[in-house]
XYZ file of C-alpha atoms in Angstrom:
685
model
C 93.465 146.966 115.209
C 94.382 150.322 116.475
C 93.251 153.518 115.600
C 94.290 155.009 112.530
C 95.440 159.271 113.507
C 93.374 161.288 111.156
C 95.163 162.770 107.600
C 96.076 166.140 109.732
C 97.180 165.418 112.939
C 99.488 168.319 114.614
C 100.921 169.321 111.049
C 102.631 165.387 110.793
C 100.986 162.211 109.514
C 102.354 159.283 111.354
C 102.509 155.615 109.376
C 101.709 151.735 109.853
C 103.265 149.081 109.783
C 102.481 146.673 106.965
C 103.796 143.860 108.448
C 101.363 144.393 111.493
C 98.483 144.629 109.735
C 99.977 141.277 107.607
C 100.052 139.215 110.879
C 96.386 140.512 111.797
C 95.238 139.266 108.654
C 97.183 135.888 108.202
C 95.459 135.273 111.849
C 91.669 135.570 110.319
C 92.533 133.958 107.453
C 93.554 131.693 110.313
C 89.711 131.910 112.122
C 88.382 131.560 109.330
C 90.247 127.860 108.440
C 90.906 129.366 104.521
C 94.556 129.784 106.932
C 97.919 129.970 104.935
C 98.178 128.418 101.100
C 99.259 126.125 101.297
C 96.405 123.599 102.800
C 97.714 119.802 103.194
C 101.014 118.569 102.778
C 101.038 117.331 99.557
C 100.558 121.248 98.642
C 103.188 121.746 101.211
C 105.865 119.788 100.065
C 104.779 121.218 96.308
C 105.886 124.540 97.429
C 109.003 122.598 99.216
C 109.926 121.603 95.861
C 109.287 125.050 94.250
C 112.216 126.190 96.424
C 109.682 128.252 98.625
C 110.956 127.268 101.610
C 109.314 130.213 103.911
C 105.980 129.039 103.249
C 106.382 125.895 103.045
C 108.230 126.014 106.782
C 104.743 127.681 107.958
C 102.729 125.520 106.747
C 104.369 122.644 107.837
C 104.322 123.681 111.486
C 100.842 124.321 111.499
C 100.562 120.672 110.023
C 102.779 119.837 112.722
C 101.175 120.817 115.162
C 98.148 119.818 114.131
C 99.881 116.023 114.340
C 100.808 115.177 110.864
C 103.783 112.566 111.339
C 105.363 113.559 107.799
C 104.963 117.212 108.533
C 106.479 116.855 111.774
C 109.887 114.900 110.109
C 110.064 116.898 107.175
C 109.774 120.074 109.730
C 112.927 118.453 111.500
C 114.741 117.959 108.042
C 113.944 121.679 107.577
C 115.223 123.045 110.791
C 117.795 121.131 110.426
C 118.876 122.524 107.856
C 118.362 125.679 108.335
C 115.574 125.968 105.756
C 112.492 128.741 105.244
C 114.198 129.797 108.949
C 117.363 129.303 111.106
C 118.848 126.367 112.534
C 116.900 124.772 115.402
C 118.819 120.871 116.096
C 116.905 121.004 119.442
C 113.473 121.510 117.889
C 115.093 118.901 114.794
C 115.486 116.399 117.801
C 112.215 117.101 119.434
C 109.825 117.025 116.294
C 111.791 114.236 114.815
C 110.753 111.911 118.449
C 106.989 113.195 117.859
C 107.119 111.992 114.352
C 108.867 108.748 115.113
C 105.619 108.056 118.174
C 103.637 107.826 115.013
C 105.805 105.468 113.539
C 107.589 107.840 110.776
C 110.223 105.467 109.753
C 112.261 108.160 108.280
C 111.995 109.874 111.178
C 113.719 107.089 113.155
C 116.120 107.271 110.342
C 116.902 110.983 111.087
C 117.685 110.393 114.671
C 119.729 107.806 114.349
C 121.719 110.011 111.879
C 122.072 112.756 114.532
C 123.135 110.639 117.274
C 125.908 108.733 114.489
C 127.241 112.139 113.622
C 127.070 113.971 117.282
C 124.521 116.758 115.102
C 123.428 118.890 118.614
C 124.646 116.401 121.093
C 127.405 114.446 121.582
C 127.601 111.318 119.643
C 126.448 107.842 120.620
C 126.243 105.203 118.245
C 125.010 103.122 120.422
C 121.524 105.089 120.140
C 121.954 105.764 116.359
C 122.456 102.054 115.619
C 118.938 101.581 118.153
C 117.449 103.840 116.253
C 118.719 102.744 112.446
C 117.757 99.565 114.151
C 113.870 100.991 114.506
C 114.120 101.932 110.683
C 116.121 98.850 109.936
C 113.720 96.486 110.784
C 110.487 98.619 109.294
C 111.898 97.854 105.767
C 114.132 101.789 105.553
C 116.396 100.916 103.250
C 118.903 103.527 103.946
C 118.500 102.025 107.593
C 119.592 98.801 106.538
C 122.453 100.224 104.446
C 123.588 101.629 107.604
C 122.901 99.754 110.565
C 125.172 97.580 108.447
C 128.271 99.534 108.380
C 127.968 99.895 112.044
C 128.173 95.903 112.867
C 130.964 96.043 110.186
C 132.711 98.628 112.606
C 131.641 97.551 115.523
C 130.467 100.739 116.244
C 127.631 100.912 118.810
C 126.592 96.983 118.517
C 129.154 93.846 118.721
C 131.025 94.172 115.633
C 129.808 91.476 113.376
C 130.615 90.563 109.320
C 127.417 88.459 108.679
C 125.097 90.699 110.793
C 126.791 93.376 108.298
C 126.035 91.437 105.290
C 122.622 90.234 106.188
C 121.359 93.805 106.276
C 123.402 95.190 103.396
C 121.027 92.125 101.700
C 118.194 93.222 102.680
C 118.557 96.568 101.532
C 120.656 95.388 98.524
C 117.178 93.093 97.608
C 115.050 96.890 97.471
C 117.617 98.248 95.427
C 120.478 100.626 96.854
C 123.267 100.182 94.867
C 126.055 101.387 97.832
C 124.491 97.917 99.505
C 124.831 96.112 96.177
C 128.279 96.989 95.609
C 129.213 96.248 99.060
C 128.051 92.806 98.486
C 129.361 92.031 95.554
C 132.595 93.101 97.445
C 132.064 90.867 100.272
C 131.700 87.773 97.955
C 134.961 88.769 96.400
C 135.989 89.115 99.757
C 135.107 86.186 101.689
C 133.654 89.339 104.600
C 131.307 88.040 106.497
C 130.191 84.961 103.786
C 132.116 82.709 101.838
C 133.782 83.846 98.490
C 131.801 82.967 95.604
C 133.038 84.407 91.909
C 128.879 84.443 90.860
C 127.100 86.443 93.439
C 130.097 89.045 93.392
C 129.224 89.526 89.871
C 126.265 88.913 90.220
C 125.938 91.819 92.911
C 128.186 93.903 90.827
C 125.733 94.154 88.012
C 122.934 95.539 90.287
C 125.029 98.069 91.334
C 126.111 98.583 87.889
C 122.481 98.428 86.535
C 122.238 102.068 88.244
C 124.862 103.864 86.877
C 127.517 102.536 90.003
C 130.642 103.876 88.537
C 133.440 101.798 90.436
C 130.653 98.248 89.628
C 130.098 99.481 86.121
C 134.331 98.760 85.853
C 134.271 95.879 88.156
C 131.311 94.141 86.509
C 133.393 93.777 83.028
C 136.256 93.197 84.122
C 134.503 90.140 86.277
C 132.269 89.249 83.002
C 135.828 89.018 80.878
C 137.226 86.853 83.110
C 134.507 84.520 84.393
C 134.402 81.409 83.786
C 131.089 79.261 81.285
C 130.191 77.927 84.652
C 130.008 81.354 86.687
C 127.992 83.071 83.786
C 126.047 79.950 84.182
C 125.463 80.607 87.816
C 125.104 84.515 87.026
C 121.897 83.659 84.334
C 120.101 80.998 87.032
C 120.571 83.652 89.342
C 119.389 86.369 87.628
C 116.365 84.064 86.671
C 115.711 83.171 89.983
C 115.708 86.887 91.093
C 113.794 88.077 88.447
C 115.432 90.229 85.086
C 117.793 93.159 86.880
C 115.710 96.554 85.581
C 117.192 98.379 83.788
C 116.854 101.252 85.933
C 116.662 100.348 89.640
C 115.487 102.903 91.748
C 117.083 103.237 95.348
C 114.430 104.759 97.213
C 115.385 108.496 98.572
C 113.346 110.452 101.486
C 111.748 113.731 100.019
C 114.462 115.965 102.496
C 116.965 113.435 103.169
C 119.488 113.548 105.798
C 122.926 114.918 104.635
C 125.210 116.715 106.852
C 128.575 116.488 108.156
C 131.306 114.789 105.821
C 130.854 111.405 107.755
C 127.233 111.314 107.332
C 127.753 111.934 103.419
C 130.275 109.296 103.331
C 127.332 107.441 105.475
C 125.345 107.662 102.293
C 128.032 107.201 99.615
C 130.329 104.316 98.391
C 131.932 102.039 102.233
C 133.621 99.954 100.004
C 135.753 97.056 102.140
C 139.169 97.126 102.532
C 141.936 94.343 102.410
C 142.778 94.183 106.094
C 142.934 90.511 106.945
C 139.989 89.630 108.536
C 138.659 92.337 105.722
C 135.953 93.716 108.454
C 137.663 97.613 108.201
C 135.504 99.980 105.710
C 137.176 103.218 104.413
C 134.815 105.797 102.683
C 135.450 106.654 98.507
C 136.618 109.731 99.101
C 139.363 108.666 100.763
C 141.203 106.849 98.332
C 140.350 103.231 96.801
C 140.987 100.808 99.111
C 143.552 97.673 97.874
C 140.283 95.597 97.014
C 138.682 97.644 94.179
C 142.116 98.778 93.406
C 142.329 94.716 92.498
C 139.195 95.185 90.405
C 139.920 98.056 88.392
C 144.153 98.122 88.185
C 143.839 96.637 84.442
C 139.917 97.100 83.724
C 139.316 98.339 81.140
C 138.098 102.045 80.101
C 133.976 102.494 81.043
C 133.623 103.194 77.058
C 135.430 99.933 76.267
C 134.051 97.548 79.263
C 130.807 98.493 77.875
C 131.236 98.297 74.377
C 133.073 94.764 75.199
C 130.324 93.323 77.884
C 127.820 94.267 75.156
C 129.853 92.035 72.044
C 130.335 89.022 74.749
C 127.334 88.791 76.127
C 123.737 91.172 73.928
C 125.040 90.096 70.511
C 126.131 86.383 70.769
C 122.082 85.807 72.115
C 121.445 87.454 68.782
C 123.039 85.275 66.636
C 121.485 82.223 68.880
C 117.926 82.768 67.485
C 118.357 85.054 64.499
C 117.904 81.166 62.646
C 114.347 80.806 63.869
C 113.328 84.072 62.939
C 111.107 82.638 60.248
C 110.272 78.747 61.949
C 107.000 78.388 62.892
C 105.677 79.046 66.312
C 105.861 75.510 67.512
C 109.514 75.757 66.698
C 110.858 78.736 67.945
C 109.159 77.770 71.241
C 111.256 74.282 71.356
C 114.027 76.427 70.401
C 113.794 79.023 72.687
C 112.931 76.422 75.979
C 116.535 74.762 75.077
C 118.653 77.868 75.473
C 117.776 78.329 78.589
C 118.961 82.472 77.711
C 117.321 84.566 80.542
C 115.969 88.759 78.839
C 118.819 89.868 81.064
C 120.931 88.488 78.174
C 119.937 91.558 76.213
C 119.651 93.633 78.292
C 122.684 93.262 81.168
C 124.971 94.218 79.192
C 123.100 97.152 77.589
C 123.015 98.881 80.433
C 126.921 98.472 80.790
C 127.178 101.033 77.616
C 124.064 103.377 79.044
C 125.314 104.204 82.338
C 128.669 104.659 80.759
C 127.381 107.827 78.902
C 127.650 106.246 75.184
C 124.266 104.559 74.449
C 126.215 102.425 72.357
C 123.976 98.680 72.638
C 120.290 100.141 73.437
C 118.832 99.415 69.846
C 120.523 95.869 69.998
C 119.790 95.243 73.306
C 115.653 95.946 71.753
C 116.488 93.619 68.903
C 117.505 90.894 71.378
C 114.532 91.374 73.449
C 112.641 91.777 70.444
C 113.730 88.158 69.348
C 113.138 87.061 72.548
C 109.576 87.139 72.742
C 109.202 87.199 68.982
C 110.392 83.047 69.881
C 107.547 83.252 72.872
C 105.016 84.142 69.957
C 104.834 87.521 71.857
C 104.404 89.772 68.215
C 103.601 92.765 70.475
C 106.467 92.773 72.315
C 108.528 91.889 69.465
C 107.088 94.687 67.136
C 107.468 97.344 70.273
C 110.840 96.501 70.233
C 111.419 96.548 66.535
C 109.505 99.999 66.456
C 111.944 101.426 69.005
C 114.897 99.664 67.928
C 115.309 101.871 64.436
C 115.740 105.297 65.954
C 118.451 103.745 68.503
C 119.986 101.538 66.277
C 120.991 105.165 64.530
C 121.855 106.728 67.737
C 124.182 103.995 68.583
C 126.304 103.382 65.079
C 126.431 107.469 64.638
C 127.623 107.419 68.406
C 131.112 104.939 67.760
C 132.023 103.602 64.797
C 133.314 100.320 65.915
C 130.230 99.429 66.908
C 128.632 100.678 62.997
C 131.252 98.290 61.946
C 130.182 95.449 64.162
C 126.771 95.662 63.554
C 127.997 95.365 60.398
C 129.381 92.188 60.678
C 126.946 90.416 62.429
C 124.366 92.254 60.459
C 121.673 93.779 63.133
C 119.790 95.786 61.254
C 119.060 92.948 58.315
C 117.931 90.832 61.763
C 115.990 93.678 62.644
C 114.292 94.065 59.487
C 114.077 89.861 59.337
C 112.485 90.105 62.383
C 109.862 92.805 60.923
C 109.091 90.797 58.207
C 108.367 87.714 60.288
C 105.804 89.288 62.684
C 104.628 91.446 60.416
C 105.298 94.494 62.050
C 105.344 96.908 59.296
C 101.517 95.168 57.790
C 100.042 96.114 60.564
C 98.353 99.513 61.584
C 95.204 100.543 63.574
C 92.565 98.250 62.448
C 95.228 95.229 63.417
C 97.002 96.583 66.688
C 93.059 97.860 67.618
C 91.094 95.411 68.084
C 94.179 93.549 70.182
C 93.631 96.768 72.629
C 90.054 95.224 72.618
C 90.442 91.481 72.666
C 93.003 91.988 75.339
C 90.364 94.236 77.386
C 87.833 91.925 76.852
C 89.991 88.902 78.396
C 90.606 91.217 81.377
C 86.910 92.401 82.392
C 87.104 88.341 82.525
C 89.382 87.761 84.515
C 89.430 90.350 87.413
C 86.762 89.596 90.058
C 85.233 93.356 91.599
C 87.346 92.363 94.257
C 90.322 92.976 92.198
C 90.479 88.810 92.471
C 91.716 87.043 89.658
C 89.214 84.410 88.443
C 88.996 81.979 85.943
C 88.212 83.738 82.985
C 86.296 81.082 81.053
C 86.363 77.352 82.244
C 88.693 74.782 81.519
C 91.023 78.113 82.135
C 93.136 78.564 85.088
C 93.191 82.079 86.763
C 96.015 84.630 85.661
C 99.134 84.642 87.719
C 100.160 88.516 88.800
C 102.914 88.106 85.791
C 100.855 87.192 83.070
C 98.167 89.736 83.890
C 100.876 92.194 84.404
C 102.223 91.181 80.862
C 98.460 91.549 79.474
C 98.240 94.796 81.004
C 101.444 95.835 79.397
C 100.865 94.094 76.013
C 97.500 96.487 76.187
C 99.371 99.367 76.297
C 102.369 98.346 73.733
C 99.215 97.557 71.536
C 97.264 101.014 71.591
C 100.455 102.904 70.580
C 102.181 100.355 67.547
C 100.111 102.715 65.500
C 100.734 106.694 65.721
C 99.411 107.113 62.433
C 95.537 106.815 62.480
C 94.007 106.592 66.372
C 90.160 105.138 67.697
C 88.445 106.567 70.055
C 87.249 102.663 70.642
C 90.514 102.006 71.077
C 90.918 104.738 73.422
C 88.463 103.628 75.549
C 89.431 99.821 75.579
C 92.976 101.363 76.757
C 90.972 102.938 79.460
C 89.511 99.650 79.992
C 92.811 98.015 80.777
C 93.090 100.873 83.410
C 90.046 99.526 85.059
C 91.469 96.495 85.537
C 94.827 97.734 86.709
C 92.906 99.451 88.949
C 90.525 96.554 90.708
C 93.175 94.604 90.784
C 95.089 97.151 93.312
C 91.762 97.503 95.002
C 91.171 100.658 93.640
C 88.072 101.051 93.499
C 87.288 104.657 92.378
C 90.203 104.638 90.557
C 88.991 101.830 88.398
C 85.237 104.470 88.350
C 87.343 107.181 87.205
C 88.854 105.305 84.343
C 85.360 104.137 83.252
C 84.412 107.485 83.074
C 87.124 108.109 80.787
C 86.635 106.159 78.987
C 83.144 106.138 78.209
C 83.512 110.113 77.647
C 85.525 109.480 75.608
C 83.525 106.411 73.785
C 80.951 108.626 73.708
C 83.008 111.210 71.620
C 83.953 109.025 68.813
C 83.942 110.445 65.146
C 82.863 109.326 61.897
C 85.074 107.053 60.439
C 86.492 105.653 63.430
C 87.999 102.211 62.173
C 86.581 100.340 65.037
C 82.830 101.734 65.264
C 81.077 98.720 64.807
C 83.045 97.098 68.304
C 81.946 100.578 69.648
C 78.983 99.287 71.658
C 80.435 96.228 72.825
C 83.152 98.622 74.366
C 80.530 100.398 75.822
C 78.950 97.246 77.404
C 81.850 96.290 79.008
C 82.431 99.731 80.754
C 78.439 100.068 81.343
C 78.477 96.811 83.570
C 81.591 97.746 85.205
C 80.197 101.391 85.970
C 76.615 99.240 87.470
C 78.156 96.537 88.829
C 81.327 98.616 90.989
C 78.357 101.137 91.926
C 80.374 103.984 90.558
C 77.307 106.756 90.514
C 77.501 107.522 93.966
C 81.428 107.124 94.312
C 82.344 109.498 91.052
C 79.702 111.992 92.903
C 81.121 112.387 95.766
C 84.900 112.376 94.059
C 83.600 115.156 91.858
C 81.903 117.058 95.055
C 85.477 117.103 96.909
C 86.978 118.267 93.938
C 85.041 120.707 93.494
C 85.050 121.651 97.181
C 88.564 121.455 97.217
C 88.805 124.308 94.063
C 86.377 125.963 95.395
C 88.603 126.288 98.926
C 91.990 126.370 96.950
C 90.386 129.478 94.979
C 88.828 131.417 98.096
C 92.326 130.842 99.220
C 93.909 132.697 96.376
C 91.359 135.724 96.650
C 92.354 136.130 99.938
C 96.673 135.628 99.604
C 95.414 137.897 96.335
C 92.909 140.720 98.366
C 95.815 140.093 101.014
C 98.898 141.971 98.774
C 96.320 143.988 97.434
C 95.749 145.423 100.719
C 99.663 145.755 101.896
C 100.482 147.315 98.369
C 98.023 150.087 98.635
C 99.276 150.829 102.877
C 102.375 150.615 101.244
C 101.384 153.592 98.472
C 99.508 155.705 101.473
C 102.800 155.371 103.601
C 104.734 157.063 100.731
C 101.872 159.932 100.387
C 102.703 160.368 103.927
C 105.724 160.886 103.729
C 105.133 163.147 100.675
C 102.468 165.575 102.474
C 104.399 165.648 105.643
C 107.492 166.858 103.521
C 104.850 169.551 102.117
C 103.144 170.332 105.316
C 106.895 171.653 106.553
C 107.228 173.716 103.430
C 104.090 175.028 104.492
C 105.124 176.265 107.760
C 107.564 178.206 106.292
C 104.759 180.688 105.326
C 103.543 181.070 108.367
C 99.416 181.260 109.070
C 98.765 185.155 108.345
C 102.116 185.469 106.017
C 100.744 187.720 102.992
C 102.904 187.224 100.440
C 104.738 189.031 97.788
C 103.722 189.053 94.739
C 106.982 186.764 93.281
C 106.014 184.678 96.401
C 102.344 184.276 95.708
C 103.712 182.172 92.644
C 105.658 179.967 94.523
C 103.079 179.559 97.274
C 100.642 178.758 94.555
C 102.851 176.591 93.180
C 103.479 174.456 96.484
C 99.466 174.725 97.540
C 99.023 172.985 94.155
C 101.202 170.400 94.756
C 100.156 169.899 97.625
C 95.913 169.609 96.644
C 97.172 166.956 94.195
C 99.809 164.517 96.551
C 96.000 164.763 98.598
C 93.867 163.900 95.959
C 95.947 161.033 95.080
C 95.600 160.606 99.153
C 92.291 160.833 98.846
C 91.819 157.702 96.242
C 94.229 155.361 97.676
C 92.353 155.345 101.083
C 89.689 154.675 98.195
C 91.357 151.611 97.296
C 92.226 150.088 100.779
C 88.730 150.380 101.753
C 87.590 148.990 99.036
C 90.014 145.913 99.153
C 89.014 145.879 103.400
C 85.431 145.446 102.221
C 86.453 143.126 99.569
C 88.382 141.288 102.776
C 84.979 141.272 104.621
C 83.216 139.715 102.131
C 85.568 136.588 101.707
C 85.745 136.571 105.520
C 82.293 137.985 106.954
C 83.606 138.557 111.201
C 83.857 141.013 114.014
C 87.248 142.286 112.891
C 86.980 142.203 109.773
C 83.827 144.621 109.883
C 85.481 146.919 112.602
C 88.139 147.107 109.981
C 86.068 147.970 107.496
C 84.408 150.906 109.310
C 87.420 152.635 110.873
C 88.733 153.011 107.062
C 84.896 153.860 106.057
C 86.367 156.698 108.743
C 89.110 158.044 107.663
C 88.238 158.037 104.051
C 85.114 160.808 105.357
C 88.467 162.579 106.680
C 90.410 162.563 103.946
C 87.645 163.930 101.796
C 86.513 166.623 104.847
C 90.290 167.389 104.583
C 90.904 167.610 101.083
C 87.768 169.820 100.367
C 89.825 172.007 103.203
C 92.802 172.388 101.535
C 92.444 172.574 98.141
C 88.703 173.499 97.181
C 87.272 175.922 100.016
C 91.101 177.064 100.433
C 90.941 178.824 96.939
C 88.034 181.055 97.617
């Protein structure tokens, strides 16, 4: 650190660069291991997501240099986009390559995008295809979709529509909406596959489930045109592949590559053209293609399409099950088995309405799902759907009078009340649902081994399948939430126990131990009048046994120690940052005072060293001198603040450089005290 001049060198005070001091300070922090915050990739990304791009990029650079492939990829994206600093295409390319060398799939996709669009280099579709293939082979849905586009167009690879469709299928199976839409059109046009109207409708419904507008319209139109046999085939496909989620989420990278308009087109909707060979592609931005036009020329509006699909699918399903609501359990099960009715019959059409931004059919879809649960003797799921459908039905009826009238005609509200009465939902409270939670926890605790395997819970029983385990776990949490009026510490602890089983099945022993710890703390805080006080010892024993069997003591001790160390490290870094801010602020004030005091030096110099002022001038001179001394007092006080801050920094990061810094600040403070006495006290004697 450079020496600071005394406060009165040659009658002019020099200013110092706070930025330079910051760099020195940052270097000292780095040497100490406290370095710049964020301290890890997760905290760096938290800064990124908060828009603090400069600090995020600085942290990511350090992590990338240290060899973190995630940081290398993300830093490459920031350089590509010019976030947190200047654009650096060659730097982005270099970091992508380093990340790929360590197996980062997103970086391979980033390289593919740069070659594909000629970003920072000549466009090279062969290299683009090579890198897309590397990412696609590792299961990246976006890369699989883009590679399919290259095969469709014959760019960088031999033109092959069948291969294009095979890559889209892989991507679509992972939930990529663009690929799902293209699969639908491929089956409609017979591109790379044989034409198949049922497959066309199935894939359009998959894309529509994600709010893909063209698919919403196409699915409604195709549903109206489909024959009974085609609808039955679609139902088989949905049964074989599992119900379509209400919101099928496509994977998106933390910082997705989106640069030129061509790249945006790659990430957007690509429709198959109706050319003779059916293998050309145009983007949605270029206008509707003939194939898309054929589907949408006579399509209804999104709202009307949603209503039509809802009326033709969800309500008929309700009407088929309604007569069996009051039947015995065995009769309901036999009737349902003969219906061949998949759960998608309730939800698919409702999704059309939801994604048409009308929320028209959600309540009825919940009643439909509740009926399916009741037909299969699942009263927990049935009552949960009844509970949530009440408010959703009210919203539906307010949103659209046509739906309200249809609900009245088919007596949807009455069906809800009938189901509620048959399942006894209104009569069951915490004493019933809480007992279900405890029972499910007890069963799950006997169904999962300490190694996370499904085992026989009782003689004669088969181990739970993954689907059965997931359903029971879901029931545990549904039952816990069915009574909002009363809570029980024992039930809450049993619910934590269900989470223990979930963590065990996922081979997450630390998570299981943490859930056990939470459950034990909850049950130990049981209050007077808890409705399950009698069951408390049994639930506590289950948790204690798991705690012992998993040897949670050392695991939690280590986890708590790690958490405390991380918290202490973060606190120390925050204190260092605060000290740095205080140090910089003190120096900013000091430099301002330097300028003011230099101006007064200049004013005082006008009088001359042996000048004897007149009477009138005596007042002016005294006023100037008094102002000068006041500033000197402030200057000395500020230097004291600087000195205290430097000492604090040294206490946090004790090393030779900081010790020297403290010493120099103390010397300057002494010099200022001497100067203050000389000018402001002795000068008046």
